[in-house]
Amino acid sequence: MKFKIILALLLFGMGTTAFAQQKATVAVHNSTEGNVIPKEIYGQFAEHLGSCIYGGLWVGEDSKIPNTNGYRNDVVKALKDLKVPVLRWPGGCFADEYHWVDGIGPKENRPRMVNNNWGGTVEDNSFGTHEFLNLCEILGCEPYVSLNVGSGSVEEMAKWVEYMTAEDGPQAKIRKANGREKPWHVKYIGVGNESWGCGGNMRPEYYGDLYRRYSTYCREFNGNKLYKIASGASDYDLNWTEVLMKNVGRKMDGLSLHYYTVLGWNGSKGKATKFTDDDYYWCLGKCCGIDSLLQKHIKIMDKYDPKKQVALLVDEWGTWWDVEDGTNPGHLFQQNTMRDAMVASLSLDIFHKYTDRVKMTNIAQVINVLQSMILTKDDKMVLTPTYYVFQMYNVHQDAKYIPVDITCESRTTRNERKNEGDRTLNSISSTVSVKDGVTHVSLTNVDLAKSAEVTLNFDKLNVKTVNGTILNCKNVAEFNSFEKPDVIKPAVFKDAKVKKNVLTVKMPAHSIVTLELK
Ligand code: AHR
């Protein structure tokens, strides 16, 4: 009897949490003309930092870890599967201390350097221009090369661009002697990085002038059209955007913006794998804070550039937690849970809304650093929940964006910027897109306790089959480790039904679903 009462009480308790359900509706305006989502929204970032390059992408030809010409076979395959459209390199802060000449020619002659930004690690420059640009060719992605303004000269920068892209001439001659006959295709160049901080501690007026000067000498050889990107603001530094737009304007093709989901820059940032419900909701609220931030930066850009000819590129974003216990604090190695996966899906949903101005984003970073796609340890490799979101979402690359209006529950989350008031976090987020006649719907239910019945009302819908994939787990703090690499991975999802113009989806708490309708 006593046992039955306890059981009943337990079930009742669960009924108010685990079995609770919310309802949401999504109006899908699929007769409206939307923008195309540039595939570059799914860009990646690889910095000489910790084991992103060395041990992550690159192990060298002599390594026991299976590799092809020094690139890890497992990692290359995983990145090819991900359809990486663009890869930013060599930094980050590293870029403004990097001297490209040290990274070309016979490896035994390359000088060593101290990575002053990231733990003082000494590196041997064995991964340089050839190794990076050849990797981009292997992956089939555009390279995005961040050039050194902070500690480099105009001449050094100009010669690097010539070395990479000229058919003939003195720099091409050196390149050919180093084994590469044809120039590489290099479109995206960054003229400095975080020039307000690690890239030189400059004021925007001074940097704006430097940008004008340095970028002048980045020449276009043999019709190689360059897309020149100025170092942009961090977070809420609207003045940086204002000054750059006013003083530089159309002399840049793109202006960057960095936004991290981070508790603050001083003190503990919190553990990646241990957090309370309140921490979880704070994190997702913070991540969604980029929505209003984008609006603010875009408003300034619209004032100077109403035709939207200068793009906004969020070339660093993602979660930033304390490093894993026992790892070098300068190497920024962190685990990646279902909470991080949520940050990825919510951020991508937001970026998709602004693609008339936002043309590229680069999550930080691709391997072993911050919110990574992949973690490696010696010869082991793990794909993170964030990897799986990028994989499930890559169907939206180069697809037509369909605007949606979502009606759902919301909650108030704390804001670490006390003077800005609380944040509001919606329980449901979505992206809908169409490509080649196939509609893809992505849905995220952020609620920790409630499942969701989501009703999507399309303007019109003519669908024969629905295929679905879900990313979910028992506990949002779960993650894939080297010992247990498959705790979180996509599974087949069947709880979606179409009737006339209505799609009904029943999704569990804290889950991400992508559906293919055709
Ligand atoms: O991604 C890590 C660092 O964060 C980058 O090097 C820098 O640009 C930013 O501060």
Coordinates of C-alpha atoms and ligand atoms in Angstrom, one line a residue:
M1 CA 0.0 0.0 0.0
K2 CA 2.7 2.4 1.1
F3 CA 4.7 1.5 -2.1
K4 CA 1.6 2.2 -4.3
I5 CA 1.1 5.7 -2.7
I6 CA 4.8 6.6 -3.3
L7 CA 4.5 5.4 -6.9
A8 CA 1.4 7.4 -7.5
L9 CA 3.0 10.5 -6.0
L10 CA 6.1 10.0 -8.1
L11 CA 4.0 9.6 -11.3
F12 CA 2.1 12.7 -10.4
G13 CA 5.3 14.6 -9.9
M14 CA 6.6 13.4 -13.3
G15 CA 3.3 14.3 -14.9
T16 CA 3.9 17.9 -14.1
T17 CA 7.4 17.8 -15.5
A18 CA 8.5 15.0 -17.8
F19 CA 5.1 14.4 -19.2
A20 CA 4.0 18.0 -19.5
Q21 CA 3.3 19.2 -23.0
Q22 CA 3.3 22.6 -24.5
K23 CA 1.6 23.6 -27.8
A24 CA 3.1 25.9 -30.4
T25 CA 2.0 27.2 -33.8
V26 CA 4.2 28.3 -36.6
A27 CA 2.8 30.3 -39.5
V28 CA 5.0 29.4 -42.5
H29 CA 4.8 32.1 -45.2
N30 CA 5.9 29.9 -48.1
S31 CA 4.3 31.9 -50.8
T32 CA 6.6 34.8 -49.8
E33 CA 9.9 35.4 -51.7
G34 CA 12.7 34.9 -49.2
N35 CA 16.5 35.4 -49.4
V36 CA 18.8 32.5 -50.2
I37 CA 20.7 31.4 -47.1
P38 CA 24.3 31.7 -48.2
K39 CA 26.2 28.4 -47.5
E40 CA 28.9 30.6 -45.9
I41 CA 26.6 31.0 -42.8
Y42 CA 27.9 27.5 -42.0
G43 CA 31.6 28.6 -42.0
Q44 CA 34.2 27.2 -39.7
F45 CA 37.3 28.7 -38.0
A46 CA 40.7 27.1 -37.4
E47 CA 43.3 28.9 -35.3
H48 CA 46.8 28.0 -34.2
L49 CA 45.5 27.5 -30.7
G50 CA 45.8 24.4 -28.5
S51 CA 45.3 21.3 -30.6
C52 CA 43.1 22.8 -33.3
I53 CA 45.8 22.6 -35.9
Y54 CA 48.5 20.4 -34.4
G55 CA 46.9 17.1 -33.4
G56 CA 43.5 18.1 -34.7
L57 CA 43.7 18.8 -38.4
W58 CA 47.3 18.1 -38.8
V59 CA 49.6 15.3 -37.4
G60 CA 52.4 15.4 -40.0
E61 CA 53.3 12.8 -42.6
D62 CA 55.4 10.8 -40.1
S63 CA 52.6 10.3 -37.5
K64 CA 51.3 6.9 -36.5
I65 CA 47.8 8.4 -36.6
P66 CA 46.4 7.5 -40.0
N67 CA 46.9 10.5 -42.3
T68 CA 47.3 11.5 -45.9
N69 CA 50.1 13.9 -46.4
G70 CA 49.9 14.9 -42.8
Y71 CA 46.1 15.5 -42.6
R72 CA 44.2 13.2 -40.2
N73 CA 42.1 10.8 -42.3
D74 CA 39.2 10.6 -39.7
V75 CA 39.0 14.4 -39.4
V76 CA 39.1 15.1 -43.1
K77 CA 36.3 12.6 -43.7
A78 CA 34.2 14.0 -40.9
L79 CA 34.6 17.6 -42.3
K80 CA 33.9 16.5 -45.9
D81 CA 30.6 14.9 -44.6
L82 CA 29.8 18.2 -42.9
K83 CA 30.0 20.2 -46.2
V84 CA 32.2 23.0 -44.7
P85 CA 31.8 25.9 -47.1
V86 CA 34.5 28.2 -45.8
L87 CA 37.4 27.9 -43.3
R88 CA 38.9 30.9 -41.6
W89 CA 42.7 30.7 -40.6
P90 CA 45.2 31.3 -39.0
G91 CA 43.4 33.2 -36.3
G92 CA 42.0 34.9 -34.3
C93 CA 44.5 36.6 -32.1
F94 CA 47.3 34.4 -33.6
A95 CA 46.8 36.0 -37.0
D96 CA 48.3 39.4 -35.9
E97 CA 51.5 37.7 -34.7
Y98 CA 51.8 35.3 -37.6
H99 CA 54.5 35.9 -40.2
W100 CA 53.6 33.8 -43.2
V101 CA 57.1 33.6 -44.6
D102 CA 58.0 31.4 -41.5
G103 CA 55.5 28.8 -42.7
I104 CA 56.7 28.1 -46.2
G105 CA 59.6 26.1 -47.7
P106 CA 61.2 22.9 -46.4
K107 CA 59.8 22.1 -43.0
E108 CA 63.3 21.6 -41.4
N109 CA 64.2 25.2 -42.3
R110 CA 61.1 26.7 -40.8
P111 CA 61.8 28.8 -37.7
R112 CA 60.0 28.0 -34.5
M113 CA 57.7 30.5 -32.8
V114 CA 56.1 31.2 -29.5
N115 CA 52.4 31.3 -29.6
N116 CA 52.1 34.3 -27.1
N117 CA 48.3 34.5 -27.2
W118 CA 47.7 30.8 -26.4
G119 CA 49.6 29.4 -23.6
G120 CA 53.1 30.3 -24.8
T121 CA 53.3 27.0 -26.7
V122 CA 56.2 26.7 -29.1
E123 CA 55.3 25.6 -32.6
D124 CA 57.4 24.6 -35.5
N125 CA 55.4 26.3 -38.3
S126 CA 55.0 22.9 -40.1
F127 CA 51.4 23.9 -40.9
G128 CA 51.6 27.0 -43.1
T129 CA 50.2 28.5 -46.3
H130 CA 50.5 25.4 -48.5
E131 CA 49.2 23.1 -45.8
F132 CA 46.1 25.3 -45.2
L133 CA 45.2 26.1 -48.8
N134 CA 45.7 22.5 -49.9
L135 CA 43.4 21.4 -47.0
C136 CA 40.7 23.8 -48.3
E137 CA 41.0 22.2 -51.8
I138 CA 40.7 18.7 -50.2
L139 CA 37.6 19.8 -48.3
G140 CA 36.2 21.7 -51.3
C141 CA 35.8 24.9 -49.2
E142 CA 36.7 28.5 -49.7
P143 CA 39.7 29.7 -47.7
Y144 CA 39.3 32.8 -45.6
V145 CA 42.8 34.1 -44.7
S146 CA 43.2 36.5 -41.8
L147 CA 46.1 38.8 -42.6
N148 CA 48.4 40.4 -40.0
V149 CA 47.9 44.1 -39.4
G150 CA 48.8 44.2 -35.7
S151 CA 52.5 43.3 -36.0
G152 CA 53.0 42.9 -39.8
S153 CA 53.9 45.4 -42.5
V154 CA 51.9 46.5 -45.5
E155 CA 54.7 44.9 -47.6
E156 CA 54.4 41.6 -45.8
M157 CA 50.7 41.5 -46.4
A158 CA 50.9 42.5 -50.0
K159 CA 53.5 39.8 -50.7
W160 CA 51.4 37.1 -49.0
V161 CA 48.4 37.9 -51.3
E162 CA 50.8 37.8 -54.3
Y163 CA 52.3 34.5 -53.1
M164 CA 49.0 32.8 -52.9
T165 CA 47.2 34.2 -55.9
A166 CA 49.6 35.4 -58.7
E167 CA 50.4 33.3 -61.7
D168 CA 53.8 34.8 -62.2
G169 CA 56.2 37.3 -60.7
P170 CA 58.7 37.1 -57.8
Q171 CA 56.4 35.7 -55.2
A172 CA 54.9 33.1 -57.6
K173 CA 58.4 32.1 -58.4
I174 CA 59.1 31.3 -54.8
R175 CA 55.8 29.4 -54.5
K176 CA 56.6 27.3 -57.5
A177 CA 60.0 26.5 -56.1
N178 CA 58.1 25.3 -53.0
G179 CA 56.2 22.9 -55.1
R180 CA 53.0 24.7 -56.0
E181 CA 52.8 25.7 -59.7
K182 CA 49.3 27.1 -60.0
P183 CA 48.1 29.9 -57.7
W184 CA 45.3 29.0 -55.2
H185 CA 41.9 30.5 -55.4
V186 CA 41.6 32.8 -52.4
K187 CA 38.6 35.0 -52.2
Y188 CA 38.1 36.0 -48.5
I189 CA 40.8 38.0 -46.8
G190 CA 40.6 39.5 -43.3
V191 CA 42.5 42.7 -42.8
G192 CA 43.4 42.2 -39.1
N193 CA 41.5 40.6 -36.3
E194 CA 40.0 42.1 -33.2
S195 CA 42.1 45.3 -33.9
W196 CA 40.4 46.9 -30.8
G197 CA 42.1 44.2 -28.7
C198 CA 44.7 41.5 -29.3
G199 CA 45.0 42.8 -32.9
G200 CA 46.7 46.0 -31.8
N201 CA 44.5 47.7 -29.2
M202 CA 43.5 50.4 -31.7
R203 CA 40.8 53.0 -31.7
P204 CA 38.3 52.6 -34.6
E205 CA 39.4 55.9 -36.3
Y206 CA 43.1 54.7 -36.4
Y207 CA 42.2 51.2 -37.5
G208 CA 39.9 52.5 -40.2
D209 CA 42.8 54.4 -41.7
L210 CA 45.1 51.4 -41.4
Y211 CA 42.4 49.2 -43.1
R212 CA 42.3 51.7 -46.0
R213 CA 46.1 51.6 -46.3
Y214 CA 46.7 47.9 -45.9
S215 CA 43.8 46.8 -48.1
T216 CA 45.0 49.1 -50.9
Y217 CA 48.0 46.8 -51.5
C218 CA 46.1 43.6 -51.5
R219 CA 46.1 43.3 -55.2
E220 CA 43.9 41.2 -57.5
F221 CA 46.1 39.0 -59.7
N222 CA 44.9 37.2 -62.8
G223 CA 41.2 38.0 -62.2
N224 CA 41.3 36.6 -58.6
K225 CA 38.6 38.8 -57.1
L226 CA 39.2 39.4 -53.4
Y227 CA 36.5 39.9 -50.8
K228 CA 38.1 42.2 -48.3
I229 CA 36.9 42.0 -44.7
A230 CA 37.6 44.6 -42.0
S231 CA 38.1 43.7 -38.4
G232 CA 34.8 44.5 -36.7
A233 CA 33.2 45.1 -33.3
S234 CA 32.8 42.7 -30.4
D235 CA 29.4 42.5 -28.9
Y236 CA 27.9 45.8 -28.0
D237 CA 30.6 48.1 -29.4
L238 CA 28.3 49.9 -31.8
N239 CA 30.7 52.8 -32.1
W240 CA 33.2 50.6 -33.8
T241 CA 30.7 49.7 -36.5
E242 CA 29.6 53.4 -36.8
V243 CA 33.1 54.7 -37.3
L244 CA 34.1 51.9 -39.8
M245 CA 30.9 52.4 -41.8
K246 CA 31.4 56.2 -41.8
N247 CA 35.2 56.3 -42.5
V248 CA 35.7 53.2 -44.6
G249 CA 32.3 52.3 -46.1
R250 CA 32.4 50.6 -49.4
K251 CA 36.1 50.1 -49.3
M252 CA 35.3 47.0 -47.4
D253 CA 33.2 44.1 -48.8
G254 CA 32.5 42.9 -45.3
L255 CA 32.7 44.0 -41.7
S256 CA 33.1 41.4 -39.0
L257 CA 31.4 41.0 -35.6
H258 CA 32.3 38.7 -32.7
Y259 CA 29.8 37.4 -30.2
Y260 CA 30.4 34.6 -27.7
T261 CA 27.9 32.9 -25.4
V262 CA 30.1 33.6 -22.4
L263 CA 29.3 34.5 -18.8
G264 CA 32.0 37.3 -18.8
W265 CA 35.6 37.8 -19.6
N266 CA 36.9 37.8 -16.0
G267 CA 36.6 35.0 -13.6
S268 CA 35.0 31.6 -14.1
K269 CA 33.0 31.0 -17.2
G270 CA 31.3 27.9 -15.8
K271 CA 31.8 24.3 -16.6
A272 CA 30.8 22.9 -20.0
T273 CA 29.2 19.8 -18.5
K274 CA 28.0 20.8 -15.1
F275 CA 25.2 23.3 -14.9
T276 CA 21.9 24.0 -13.3
D277 CA 18.6 24.5 -15.1
D278 CA 19.0 28.3 -14.5
D279 CA 22.5 28.2 -16.1
Y280 CA 21.0 26.4 -19.0
Y281 CA 18.3 28.9 -19.7
W282 CA 20.7 31.8 -19.1
C283 CA 23.0 30.3 -21.8
L284 CA 20.2 30.0 -24.4
G285 CA 19.0 33.5 -23.5
K286 CA 22.5 34.9 -23.9
C287 CA 22.9 33.0 -27.2
C288 CA 19.6 34.5 -28.5
G289 CA 20.9 38.0 -27.4
I290 CA 22.6 38.1 -30.8
D291 CA 19.3 38.6 -32.4
S292 CA 18.8 42.1 -31.0
L293 CA 22.5 42.8 -31.3
L294 CA 22.5 42.0 -35.0
Q295 CA 19.5 44.4 -35.4
K296 CA 21.5 47.2 -33.7
H297 CA 24.6 46.7 -35.8
I298 CA 22.5 46.3 -39.0
K299 CA 20.6 49.6 -38.2
I300 CA 23.9 51.5 -38.2
M301 CA 25.0 49.8 -41.4
D302 CA 21.7 50.5 -43.1
K303 CA 22.2 54.2 -42.3
Y304 CA 25.5 54.4 -44.3
D305 CA 24.8 51.6 -46.8
P306 CA 21.0 51.3 -47.5
K307 CA 21.6 49.1 -50.5
K308 CA 23.3 46.6 -48.2
Q309 CA 26.5 46.3 -50.3
V310 CA 28.8 45.8 -47.2
A311 CA 28.1 42.5 -45.5
L312 CA 28.1 41.8 -41.8
L313 CA 30.1 38.7 -41.1
V314 CA 29.9 37.0 -37.6
D315 CA 33.3 35.4 -38.0
E316 CA 33.5 34.2 -34.4
W317 CA 30.7 32.9 -32.3
G318 CA 29.8 30.1 -30.0
T319 CA 30.0 29.0 -26.4
W320 CA 33.0 29.7 -24.2
W321 CA 33.3 27.7 -21.0
D322 CA 36.1 27.0 -18.5
V323 CA 38.7 24.6 -20.0
E324 CA 38.4 20.9 -19.1
D325 CA 40.1 20.0 -15.8
G326 CA 43.8 19.1 -16.2
T327 CA 44.1 20.9 -19.6
N328 CA 46.2 23.9 -20.5
P329 CA 44.1 27.0 -19.6
G330 CA 45.6 28.7 -22.8
H331 CA 44.3 25.9 -25.0
L332 CA 40.6 26.5 -24.6
F333 CA 39.7 22.8 -24.8
Q334 CA 36.1 22.3 -23.7
Q335 CA 33.5 19.5 -23.8
N336 CA 30.2 20.0 -25.8
T337 CA 26.8 18.9 -24.5
M338 CA 23.3 19.0 -25.7
R339 CA 23.2 22.6 -24.3
D340 CA 25.9 23.5 -26.9
A341 CA 23.8 21.8 -29.6
M342 CA 20.9 24.1 -28.7
V343 CA 23.2 27.2 -29.0
A344 CA 24.1 26.0 -32.5
S345 CA 20.6 25.5 -33.7
L346 CA 19.2 28.7 -32.1
S347 CA 22.1 30.8 -33.5
L348 CA 21.7 29.3 -37.0
D349 CA 17.9 30.0 -36.9
I350 CA 18.7 33.7 -36.0
F351 CA 21.4 34.1 -38.7
H352 CA 19.1 32.8 -41.3
K353 CA 16.7 35.7 -40.6
Y354 CA 19.3 38.4 -41.5
T355 CA 20.9 37.0 -44.7
D356 CA 20.1 40.2 -46.6
R357 CA 23.0 41.6 -44.5
V358 CA 24.7 38.7 -42.8
K359 CA 26.6 36.7 -45.4
M360 CA 28.9 34.6 -43.5
T361 CA 29.4 33.2 -39.9
N362 CA 32.3 31.1 -38.5
I363 CA 31.7 29.2 -35.4
A364 CA 34.7 29.1 -33.0
Q365 CA 36.3 26.6 -33.6
V366 CA 36.4 23.6 -35.8
I367 CA 38.4 21.2 -33.6
N368 CA 39.5 21.0 -30.0
V369 CA 38.9 24.6 -29.2
L370 CA 35.7 26.2 -27.7
Q371 CA 32.5 25.1 -29.3
S372 CA 34.0 22.5 -31.6
M373 CA 32.6 20.2 -34.2
I374 CA 35.2 17.5 -33.4
L375 CA 37.4 16.5 -30.4
T376 CA 40.5 14.5 -30.8
K377 CA 42.8 12.8 -28.4
D378 CA 45.8 10.9 -29.8
D379 CA 44.2 8.6 -32.5
K380 CA 40.7 8.9 -31.1
M381 CA 38.1 11.2 -32.5
V382 CA 34.6 12.2 -31.2
L383 CA 31.9 14.1 -33.1
T384 CA 30.2 16.6 -30.8
P385 CA 26.4 17.4 -30.5
T386 CA 27.3 20.7 -32.3
Y387 CA 28.7 18.7 -35.2
Y388 CA 25.4 16.9 -35.5
V389 CA 23.4 20.1 -35.6
F390 CA 25.6 21.4 -38.4
Q391 CA 25.1 18.1 -40.2
M392 CA 21.3 18.1 -39.7
Y393 CA 21.1 21.8 -40.7
N394 CA 23.4 21.8 -43.8
V395 CA 20.3 21.1 -45.9
H396 CA 19.6 24.8 -45.5
Q397 CA 22.8 25.8 -47.2
D398 CA 22.0 27.8 -50.4
A399 CA 18.3 27.1 -49.9
K400 CA 15.5 29.8 -50.1
Y401 CA 14.6 31.0 -46.6
I402 CA 10.9 30.9 -45.7
P403 CA 9.8 33.5 -43.1
V404 CA 7.9 32.1 -40.1
D405 CA 5.9 33.5 -37.2
I406 CA 6.1 31.4 -34.1
T407 CA 3.5 31.5 -31.3
C408 CA 4.8 29.6 -28.3
E409 CA 5.5 29.7 -24.6
S410 CA 8.4 31.9 -23.4
R411 CA 10.3 32.4 -20.2
T412 CA 12.3 35.2 -18.6
T413 CA 16.0 34.5 -18.2
R414 CA 18.6 36.3 -16.3
N415 CA 20.8 38.8 -18.0
E416 CA 24.4 39.1 -16.8
R417 CA 24.3 42.8 -18.1
K418 CA 22.3 44.0 -15.2
N419 CA 21.5 47.4 -16.8
E420 CA 19.8 45.7 -19.8
G421 CA 16.9 44.0 -18.0
D422 CA 15.9 40.3 -18.2
R423 CA 15.9 38.4 -21.4
T424 CA 12.9 36.6 -23.0
L425 CA 13.6 33.1 -24.3
N426 CA 11.0 31.4 -26.6
S427 CA 10.5 27.7 -26.1
I428 CA 10.4 26.9 -29.8
S429 CA 12.7 28.0 -32.6
S430 CA 12.6 27.1 -36.3
T431 CA 14.0 27.4 -39.8
V432 CA 12.1 26.5 -42.9
S433 CA 13.8 26.5 -46.3
V434 CA 13.2 25.2 -49.8
K435 CA 15.7 24.0 -52.4
D436 CA 15.0 22.1 -55.6
G437 CA 11.4 21.6 -54.7
V438 CA 12.2 20.0 -51.3
T439 CA 11.1 21.8 -48.1
H440 CA 13.2 21.4 -44.9
V441 CA 11.9 22.3 -41.5
S442 CA 14.2 22.5 -38.4
L443 CA 12.6 22.8 -35.0
T444 CA 14.2 23.2 -31.6
N445 CA 12.3 22.7 -28.3
V446 CA 14.5 24.2 -25.6
D447 CA 12.2 23.4 -22.7
L448 CA 13.9 21.0 -20.2
A449 CA 10.6 19.5 -19.0
K450 CA 7.9 19.8 -21.6
S451 CA 7.5 18.0 -24.8
A452 CA 6.0 20.1 -27.6
E453 CA 3.2 19.7 -30.1
V454 CA 4.1 22.1 -32.9
T455 CA 1.5 22.9 -35.6
L456 CA 3.0 24.4 -38.7
N457 CA 0.5 26.1 -41.0
F458 CA 1.8 26.5 -44.5
D459 CA 0.3 28.9 -47.1
K460 CA 0.2 25.8 -49.4
L461 CA 1.8 22.4 -49.2
N462 CA 1.9 19.5 -51.6
V463 CA 3.8 16.7 -49.8
K464 CA 4.0 13.0 -50.3
T465 CA 6.6 11.9 -47.8
V466 CA 8.1 13.2 -44.6
N467 CA 11.5 12.0 -43.3
G468 CA 12.8 13.1 -40.0
T469 CA 16.0 13.2 -37.9
I470 CA 16.1 14.0 -34.2
L471 CA 18.9 15.0 -31.8
N472 CA 18.0 14.3 -28.2
C473 CA 19.3 12.7 -25.0
K474 CA 18.2 11.9 -21.5
N475 CA 19.9 14.8 -19.8
V476 CA 21.0 18.0 -21.5
A477 CA 24.4 17.8 -19.7
E478 CA 25.3 14.6 -21.5
F479 CA 28.1 14.6 -24.0
N480 CA 30.2 12.4 -26.3
S481 CA 33.5 11.4 -24.7
F482 CA 36.4 9.4 -26.0
E483 CA 35.2 6.5 -23.9
K484 CA 31.5 6.8 -24.9
P485 CA 31.5 8.6 -28.3
D486 CA 27.9 7.8 -29.2
V487 CA 25.8 9.1 -26.3
I488 CA 24.3 11.8 -28.4
K489 CA 23.8 11.2 -32.1
P490 CA 21.0 11.7 -34.6
A491 CA 18.2 9.2 -34.8
V492 CA 15.3 8.6 -37.1
F493 CA 12.3 10.7 -36.2
K494 CA 8.7 9.6 -37.0
D495 CA 6.4 11.9 -35.0
A496 CA 5.5 14.2 -37.8
K497 CA 2.3 14.1 -39.9
V498 CA 1.1 16.2 -42.8
K499 CA -2.6 16.8 -43.5
K500 CA -3.4 19.3 -46.3
N501 CA -1.4 22.4 -45.5
V502 CA -0.7 21.5 -41.9
L503 CA 2.3 19.7 -40.5
T504 CA 2.1 18.5 -36.9
V505 CA 5.2 17.6 -35.0
K506 CA 5.4 16.0 -31.6
M507 CA 8.9 16.5 -30.1
P508 CA 10.4 15.6 -26.8
A509 CA 11.8 18.1 -24.3
H510 CA 15.2 19.6 -25.2
S511 CA 15.3 18.2 -28.7
I512 CA 16.2 19.3 -32.2
V513 CA 14.4 17.9 -35.2
T514 CA 15.0 18.4 -39.0
L515 CA 12.3 17.2 -41.4
E516 CA 12.4 16.7 -45.2
L517 CA 9.1 17.2 -46.9
K518 CA 8.8 16.2 -50.6
Ligands
AHR1 O1 38.5 32.1 -30.7 C1 39.4 32.4 -29.7 C2 39.8 33.9 -29.7 O2 38.7 34.7 -29.4 C3 40.3 34.4 -31.0 O3 41.6 34.2 -31.2 C4 40.0 35.9 -30.8 O4 39.8 36.5 -32.1 C5 38.8 36.0 -29.9 O5 39.1 36.8 -28.9

